[in-house]
Coordinates of C-alpha atoms and ligand atoms in Angstrom, one line a residue:
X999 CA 45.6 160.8 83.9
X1000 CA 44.6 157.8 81.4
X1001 CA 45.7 154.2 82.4
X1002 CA 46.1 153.5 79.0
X1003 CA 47.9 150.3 78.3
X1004 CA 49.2 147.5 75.5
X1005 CA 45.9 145.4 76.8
X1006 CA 43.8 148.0 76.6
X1007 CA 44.5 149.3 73.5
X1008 CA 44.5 145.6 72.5
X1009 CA 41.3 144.3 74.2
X1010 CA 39.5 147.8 73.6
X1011 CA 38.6 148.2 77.5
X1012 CA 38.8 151.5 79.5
X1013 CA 41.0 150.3 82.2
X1014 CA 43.7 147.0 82.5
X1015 CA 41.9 145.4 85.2
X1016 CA 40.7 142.1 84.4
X1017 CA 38.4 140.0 86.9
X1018 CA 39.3 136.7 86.5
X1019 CA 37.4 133.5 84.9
X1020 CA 36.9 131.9 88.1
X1021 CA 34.9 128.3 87.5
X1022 CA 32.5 127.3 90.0
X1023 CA 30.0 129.8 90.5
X1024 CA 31.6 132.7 91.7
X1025 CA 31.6 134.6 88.0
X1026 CA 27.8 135.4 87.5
X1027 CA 26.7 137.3 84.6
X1028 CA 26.2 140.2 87.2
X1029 CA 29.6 140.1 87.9
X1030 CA 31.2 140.0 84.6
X1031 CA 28.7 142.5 83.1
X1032 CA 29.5 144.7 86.3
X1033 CA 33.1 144.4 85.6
X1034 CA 33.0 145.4 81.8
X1035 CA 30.3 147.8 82.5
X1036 CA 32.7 149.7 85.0
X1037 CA 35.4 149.8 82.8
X1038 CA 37.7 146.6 83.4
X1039 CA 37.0 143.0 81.4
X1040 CA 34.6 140.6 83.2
X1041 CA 35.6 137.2 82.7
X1042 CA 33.0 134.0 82.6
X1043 CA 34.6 131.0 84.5
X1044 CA 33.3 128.6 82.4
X1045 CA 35.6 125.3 83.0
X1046 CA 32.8 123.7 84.6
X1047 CA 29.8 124.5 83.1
X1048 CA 27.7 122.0 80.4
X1049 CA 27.8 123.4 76.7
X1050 CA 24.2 124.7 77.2
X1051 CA 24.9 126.6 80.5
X1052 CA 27.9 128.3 78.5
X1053 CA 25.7 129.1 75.8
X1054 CA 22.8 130.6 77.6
X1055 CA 25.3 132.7 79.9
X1056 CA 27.3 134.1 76.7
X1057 CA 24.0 135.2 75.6
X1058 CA 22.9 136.5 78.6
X1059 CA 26.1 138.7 79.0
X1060 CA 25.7 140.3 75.9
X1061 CA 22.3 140.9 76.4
X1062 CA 23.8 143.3 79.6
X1063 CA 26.6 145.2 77.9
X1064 CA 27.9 146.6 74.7
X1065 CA 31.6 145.8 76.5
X1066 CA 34.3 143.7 76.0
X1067 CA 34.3 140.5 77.8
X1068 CA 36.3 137.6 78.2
X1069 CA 35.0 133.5 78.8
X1070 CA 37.8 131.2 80.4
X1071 CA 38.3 127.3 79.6
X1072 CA 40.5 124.9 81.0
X1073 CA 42.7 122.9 78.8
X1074 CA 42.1 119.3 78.9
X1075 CA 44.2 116.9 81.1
X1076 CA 45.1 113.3 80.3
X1077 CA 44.6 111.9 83.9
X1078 CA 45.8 108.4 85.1
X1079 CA 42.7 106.3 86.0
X1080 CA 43.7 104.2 88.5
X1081 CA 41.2 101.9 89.5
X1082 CA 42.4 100.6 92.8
X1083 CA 43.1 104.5 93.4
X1084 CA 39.8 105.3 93.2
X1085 CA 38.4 102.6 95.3
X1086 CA 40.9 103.0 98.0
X1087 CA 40.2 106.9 97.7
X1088 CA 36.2 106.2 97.2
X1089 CA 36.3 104.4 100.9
X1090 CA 38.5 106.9 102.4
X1091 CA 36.0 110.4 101.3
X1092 CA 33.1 107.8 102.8
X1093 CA 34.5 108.5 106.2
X1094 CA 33.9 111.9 105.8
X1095 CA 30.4 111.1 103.8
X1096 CA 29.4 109.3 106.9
X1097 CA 30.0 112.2 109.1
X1098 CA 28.4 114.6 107.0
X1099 CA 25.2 112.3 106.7
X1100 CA 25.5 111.4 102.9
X1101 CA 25.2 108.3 100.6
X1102 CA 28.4 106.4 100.3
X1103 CA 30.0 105.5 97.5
X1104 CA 28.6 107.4 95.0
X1105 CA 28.6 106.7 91.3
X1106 CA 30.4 109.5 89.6
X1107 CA 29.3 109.7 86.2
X1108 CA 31.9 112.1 84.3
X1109 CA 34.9 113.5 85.2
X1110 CA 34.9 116.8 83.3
X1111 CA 32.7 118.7 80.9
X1112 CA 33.9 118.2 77.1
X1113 CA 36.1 121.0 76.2
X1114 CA 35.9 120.3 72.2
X1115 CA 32.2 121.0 72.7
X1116 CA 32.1 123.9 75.3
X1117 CA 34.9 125.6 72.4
X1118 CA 32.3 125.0 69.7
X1119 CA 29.8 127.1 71.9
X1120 CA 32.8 129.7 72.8
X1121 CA 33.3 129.5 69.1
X1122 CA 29.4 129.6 67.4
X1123 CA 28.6 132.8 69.8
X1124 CA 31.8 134.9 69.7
X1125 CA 33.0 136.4 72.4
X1126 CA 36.2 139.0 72.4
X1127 CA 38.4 137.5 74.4
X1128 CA 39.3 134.1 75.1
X1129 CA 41.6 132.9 78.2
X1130 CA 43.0 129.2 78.8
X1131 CA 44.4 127.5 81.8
X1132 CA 46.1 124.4 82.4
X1133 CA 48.1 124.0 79.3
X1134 CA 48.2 125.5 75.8
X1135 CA 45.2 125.2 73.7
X1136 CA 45.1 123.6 70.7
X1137 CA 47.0 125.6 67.5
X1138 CA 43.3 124.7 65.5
X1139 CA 41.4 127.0 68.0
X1140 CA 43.7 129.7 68.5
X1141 CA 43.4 129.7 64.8
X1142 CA 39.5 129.6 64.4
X1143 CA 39.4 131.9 67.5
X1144 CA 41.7 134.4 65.9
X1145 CA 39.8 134.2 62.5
X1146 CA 36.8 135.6 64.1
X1147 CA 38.8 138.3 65.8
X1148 CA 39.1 136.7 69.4
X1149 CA 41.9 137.8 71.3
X1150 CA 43.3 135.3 73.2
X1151 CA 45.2 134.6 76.2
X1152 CA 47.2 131.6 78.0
X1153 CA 48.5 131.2 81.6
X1154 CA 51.7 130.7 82.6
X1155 CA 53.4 130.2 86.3
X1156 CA 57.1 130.0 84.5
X1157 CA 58.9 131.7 82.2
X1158 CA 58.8 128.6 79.9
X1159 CA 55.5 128.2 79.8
X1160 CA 55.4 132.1 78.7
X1161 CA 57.8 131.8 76.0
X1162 CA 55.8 128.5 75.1
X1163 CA 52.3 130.3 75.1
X1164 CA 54.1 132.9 73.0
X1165 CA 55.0 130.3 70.4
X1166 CA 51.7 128.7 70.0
X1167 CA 50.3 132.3 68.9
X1168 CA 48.8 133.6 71.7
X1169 CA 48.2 137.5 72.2
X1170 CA 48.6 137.9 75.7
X1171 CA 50.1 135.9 78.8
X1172 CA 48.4 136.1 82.1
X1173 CA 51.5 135.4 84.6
X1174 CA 50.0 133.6 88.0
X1175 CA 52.4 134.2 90.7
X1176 CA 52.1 131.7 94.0
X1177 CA 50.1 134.3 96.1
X1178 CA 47.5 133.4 93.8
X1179 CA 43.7 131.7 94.7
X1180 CA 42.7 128.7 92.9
X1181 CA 44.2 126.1 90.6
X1182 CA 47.6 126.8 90.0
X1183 CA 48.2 127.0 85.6
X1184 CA 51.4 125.2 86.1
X1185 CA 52.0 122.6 82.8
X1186 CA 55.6 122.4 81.9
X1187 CA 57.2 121.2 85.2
X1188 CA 55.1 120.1 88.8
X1189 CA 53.4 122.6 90.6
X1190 CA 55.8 122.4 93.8
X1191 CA 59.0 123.7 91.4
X1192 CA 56.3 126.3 89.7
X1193 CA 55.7 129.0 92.7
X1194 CA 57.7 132.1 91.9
X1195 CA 56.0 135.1 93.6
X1196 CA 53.9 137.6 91.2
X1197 CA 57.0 140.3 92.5
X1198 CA 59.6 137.6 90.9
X1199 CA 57.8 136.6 88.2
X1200 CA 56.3 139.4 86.0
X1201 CA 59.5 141.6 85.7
X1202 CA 61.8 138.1 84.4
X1203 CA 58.6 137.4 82.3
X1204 CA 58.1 141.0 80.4
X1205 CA 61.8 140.7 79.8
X1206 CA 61.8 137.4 77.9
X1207 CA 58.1 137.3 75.9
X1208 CA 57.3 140.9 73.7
X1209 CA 53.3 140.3 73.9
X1210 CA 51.4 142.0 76.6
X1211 CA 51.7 140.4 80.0
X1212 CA 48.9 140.2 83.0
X1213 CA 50.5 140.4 86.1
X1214 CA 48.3 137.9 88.5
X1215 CA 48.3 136.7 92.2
X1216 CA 47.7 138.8 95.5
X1217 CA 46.5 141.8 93.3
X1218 CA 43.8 143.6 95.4
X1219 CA 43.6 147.5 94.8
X1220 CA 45.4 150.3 92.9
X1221 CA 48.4 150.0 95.4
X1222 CA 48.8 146.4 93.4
X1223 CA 48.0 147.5 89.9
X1224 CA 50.8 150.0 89.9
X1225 CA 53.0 147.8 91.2
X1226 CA 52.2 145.6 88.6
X1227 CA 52.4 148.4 85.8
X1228 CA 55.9 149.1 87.1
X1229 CA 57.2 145.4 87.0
X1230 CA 56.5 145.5 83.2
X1231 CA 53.2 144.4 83.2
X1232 CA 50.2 145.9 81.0
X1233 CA 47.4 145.1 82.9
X1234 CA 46.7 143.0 86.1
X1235 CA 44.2 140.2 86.5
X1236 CA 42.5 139.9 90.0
X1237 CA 40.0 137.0 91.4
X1238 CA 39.8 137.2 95.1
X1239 CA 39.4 141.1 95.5
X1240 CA 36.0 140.3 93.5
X1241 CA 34.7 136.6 95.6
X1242 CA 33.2 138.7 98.8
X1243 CA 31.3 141.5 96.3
X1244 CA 27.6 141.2 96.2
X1245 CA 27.6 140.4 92.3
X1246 CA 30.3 137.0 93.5
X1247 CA 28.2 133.6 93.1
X1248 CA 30.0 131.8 96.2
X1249 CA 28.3 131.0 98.8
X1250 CA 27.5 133.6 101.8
X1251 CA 29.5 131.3 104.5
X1252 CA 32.4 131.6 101.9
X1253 CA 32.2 135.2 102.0
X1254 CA 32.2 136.1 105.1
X1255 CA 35.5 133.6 105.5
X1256 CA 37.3 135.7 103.2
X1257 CA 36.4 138.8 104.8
X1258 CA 37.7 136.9 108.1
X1259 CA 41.0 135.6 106.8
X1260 CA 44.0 136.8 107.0
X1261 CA 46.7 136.9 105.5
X1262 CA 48.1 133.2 106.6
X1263 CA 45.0 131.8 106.0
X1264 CA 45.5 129.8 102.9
X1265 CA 47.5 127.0 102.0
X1266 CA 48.1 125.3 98.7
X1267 CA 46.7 121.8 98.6
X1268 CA 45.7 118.6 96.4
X1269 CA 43.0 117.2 98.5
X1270 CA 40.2 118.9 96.5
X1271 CA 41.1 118.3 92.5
X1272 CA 43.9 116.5 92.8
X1273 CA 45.6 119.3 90.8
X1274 CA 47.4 122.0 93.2
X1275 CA 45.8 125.0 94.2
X1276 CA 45.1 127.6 97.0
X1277 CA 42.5 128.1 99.1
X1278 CA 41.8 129.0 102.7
X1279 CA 42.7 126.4 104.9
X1280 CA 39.5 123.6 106.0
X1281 CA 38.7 120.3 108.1
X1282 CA 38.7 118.8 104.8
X1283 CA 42.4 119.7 103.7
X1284 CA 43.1 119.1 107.4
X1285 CA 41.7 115.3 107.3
X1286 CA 43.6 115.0 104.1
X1287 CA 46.8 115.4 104.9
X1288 CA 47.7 111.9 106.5
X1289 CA 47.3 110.6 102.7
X1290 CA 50.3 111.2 100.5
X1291 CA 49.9 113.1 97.6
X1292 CA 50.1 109.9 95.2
X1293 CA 46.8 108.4 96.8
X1294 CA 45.0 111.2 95.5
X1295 CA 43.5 110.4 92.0
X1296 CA 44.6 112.6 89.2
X1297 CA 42.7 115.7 88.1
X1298 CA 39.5 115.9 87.5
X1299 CA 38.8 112.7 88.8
X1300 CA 39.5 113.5 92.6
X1301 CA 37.6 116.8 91.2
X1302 CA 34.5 115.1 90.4
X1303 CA 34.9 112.4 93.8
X1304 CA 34.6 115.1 95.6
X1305 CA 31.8 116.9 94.2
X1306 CA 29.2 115.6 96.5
X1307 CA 30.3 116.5 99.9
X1308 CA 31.4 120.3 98.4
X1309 CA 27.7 120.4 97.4
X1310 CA 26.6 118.8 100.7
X1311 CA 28.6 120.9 102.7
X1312 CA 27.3 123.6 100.8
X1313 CA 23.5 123.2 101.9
X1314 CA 24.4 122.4 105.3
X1315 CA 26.0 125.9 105.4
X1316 CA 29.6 124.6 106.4
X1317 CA 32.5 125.9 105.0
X1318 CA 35.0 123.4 107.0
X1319 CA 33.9 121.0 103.9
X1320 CA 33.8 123.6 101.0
X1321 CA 36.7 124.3 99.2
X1322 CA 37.3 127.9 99.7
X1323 CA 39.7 129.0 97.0
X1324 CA 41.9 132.5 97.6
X1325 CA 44.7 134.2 96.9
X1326 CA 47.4 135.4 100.0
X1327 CA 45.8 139.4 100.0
X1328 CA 42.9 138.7 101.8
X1329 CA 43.1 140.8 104.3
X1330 CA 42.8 143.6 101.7
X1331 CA 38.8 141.9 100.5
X1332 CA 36.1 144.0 100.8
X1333 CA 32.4 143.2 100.3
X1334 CA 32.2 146.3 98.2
X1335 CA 30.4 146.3 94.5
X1336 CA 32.5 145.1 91.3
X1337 CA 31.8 148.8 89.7
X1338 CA 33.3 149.7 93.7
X1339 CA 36.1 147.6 93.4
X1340 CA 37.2 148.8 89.9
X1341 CA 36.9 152.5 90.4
X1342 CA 38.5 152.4 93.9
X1343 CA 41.3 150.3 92.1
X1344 CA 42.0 153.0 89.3
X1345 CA 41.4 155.8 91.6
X1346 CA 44.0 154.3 93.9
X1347 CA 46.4 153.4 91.2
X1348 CA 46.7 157.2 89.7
X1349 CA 46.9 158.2 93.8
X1350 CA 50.0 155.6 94.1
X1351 CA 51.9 157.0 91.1
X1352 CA 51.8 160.1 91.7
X1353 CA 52.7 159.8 95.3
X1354 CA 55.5 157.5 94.1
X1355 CA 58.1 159.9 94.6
X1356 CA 57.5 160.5 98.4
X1357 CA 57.9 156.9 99.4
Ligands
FMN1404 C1 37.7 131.0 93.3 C2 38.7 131.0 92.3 C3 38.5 130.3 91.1 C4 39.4 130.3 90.0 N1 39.1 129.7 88.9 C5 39.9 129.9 87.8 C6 39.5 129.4 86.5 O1 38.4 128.8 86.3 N2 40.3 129.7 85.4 C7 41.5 130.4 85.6 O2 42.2 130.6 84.6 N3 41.9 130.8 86.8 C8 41.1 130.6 87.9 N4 41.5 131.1 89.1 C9 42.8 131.8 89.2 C10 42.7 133.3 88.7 O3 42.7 133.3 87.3 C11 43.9 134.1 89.2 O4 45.1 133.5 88.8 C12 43.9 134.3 90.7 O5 42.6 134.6 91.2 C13 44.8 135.5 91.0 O6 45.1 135.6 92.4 P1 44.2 136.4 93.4 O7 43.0 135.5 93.7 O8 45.1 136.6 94.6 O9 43.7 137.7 92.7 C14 40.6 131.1 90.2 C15 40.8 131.8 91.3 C16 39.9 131.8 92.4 C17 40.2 132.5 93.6

């Protein structure tokens, strides 16, 4: 039996498993190499990293495989600067500087890396596929990407933004239900109106959009990829089932969290980015809460504000101050390789159709 789908045939991969762009050190070029190498499309996170980083890690990644593989972006925001915001907000992350033995106040120099100039890079190497979050990427580089024979993909946490992503010209639509870890994609309406379950979502999705859709969110093994295959979509795209596997750049506190958690661990939360998204549940987000959601800066500026005590927390080995992005499934993670995780995935997913009938 072939798992043969739209995507596949499309993107040119063996299997439509796709491990997704996850920025901030989690998508090594082990791990996206081990993905495409095994059959499935690695994905580079790239949101964060400096034009040269990006370079040298495209390069790097086609220096390990012949396959398909995908680099991810974020669409640009146009945040608020606030200045009393970001005082009242610089003295309030102090308190927790204090406690974790750091400078105060410290001078944050940029908010985000420049996505004109990491798309240059994206665009000057090639790569074969190209995912956005956050928005919809400009109709210039969907042009220039698809002139050089990029395929390329939006997100989309509605069925508006699908049928929108559709209309700027893009090829395939990853569909991020609210089980999902990480940033939610959410850019038509606010994040709180945008969480439809990936259950919900795909089937009312597939039915309105005719390109190829990527069911996403809570996906963890072949049980969730058929699932996904039978709700209409072509392919699945999964992030946490990969952050525990030895090839995952996260830290080794962060690991063994997600092996811990369970499913009611997580919680979806501001405090971090000051855009929504869902990680396992901290001292940090815990401390956070007594501020309303309109003290926190805009995203990336809360983003970058609190870059310092991630990175602090990080060499002090605790995860209470780490963000710890991840999806709802997490009792299903496994510390198993990416080459594990995609075989058992397919393996499982021909077992579950054809016991389909017995159920
Ligand atoms: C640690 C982490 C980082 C993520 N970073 C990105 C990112 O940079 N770009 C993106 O499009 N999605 C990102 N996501 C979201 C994933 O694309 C995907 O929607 C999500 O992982 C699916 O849910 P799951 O984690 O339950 O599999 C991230 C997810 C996680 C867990």
């Amino acid at each position: 039996m072939v798992l043969e789908t739209r995507f596949t045939k499309l993107t040119h991969i063996r299997y439509p498993i796709i491990q997704a762009g996850m920025a901030g050190g989690a998508t090594t070029v082990e791990l996206v190499t081990a993905v495409s190498n095994a059959g499935g499309l690695g994905t580079l996170g790239a949101g964060y990293l400096t034009p040269d980083k990006l370079r040298a890690e495209i390069r790097s990644i086609k220096q390990r495989t012949e396959r398909p593989f995908g680099v991810n972006l974020f669409v640009p925001q146009d945040p608020a600067v606030s200045e009393p915001k970001i005082r009242a907000m610089t003295q309030r992350l102090d308190e927790i500087r204090s406690d974790l033995g750091i400078a105060r106040g410290p001078s944050v120099d940029k908010y985000a890396e420049s996505f004109e100039e990491q798309m240059e890079v994206v665009l000057e190497e090639g790569v074969p596929v190209f995912s956005f979050t956050f928005g919809i990427a400009p109709h210039s580089v969907i042009l220039r990407l698809h002139n050089q024979g990029t395929v390329v993909m939006g997100t989309a946490t509605t069925v508006r933004e699908a049928m929108a992503l559709e209309q700027a010209g893009v090829d395939a639509i990853v569909v991020q239900g609210s089980e999902a870890g990480g940033h939610r994609g959410t850019f038509l309406s606010n994040a709180s109106q945008s969480l439809i379950g990936t259950m919900a979502l795909v089937p009312q999705v597939a039915d309105r959009v005719s390109l190829p859709v990527i069911a996403s969110g809570g996906i963890m093994d072949g049980r969730g990829l058929t699932a996904s295959l039978a709700l209409g979509a072509s392919a699945v795209q999964m992030g946490t089932a990969f952050l525990a596997c030895a090839e995952s750049g996260v830290h080794l506190r962060y690991k063994e969290r997600l092996l811990e958690s369970e499913e009611d661990a997580t919680e979806i939360t501001c405090a971090y980015s000051g855009k929504a998204a869902r990680g396992i549940r901290t001292e940090f987000m815990e401390r956070m809460k007594k501020y309303d959601v309109e003290q926190i800066p805009d995203y990336p500026i809360q983003n970058a504000m609190t870059q310092d005590i991630r990175r602090a927390a990080a060499k002090q080995n605790n995860a209470e101050y780490m963000s710890l992005w991840a999806g709802q499934g997490l009792r299903l993670t496994t510390s198993d390789s990416a080459q594990d995780i995609v075989q058992r995935t397919v393996e499982q997913a021909i077992a579950a159709v054809q016991s389909l009938s017995l159920n």
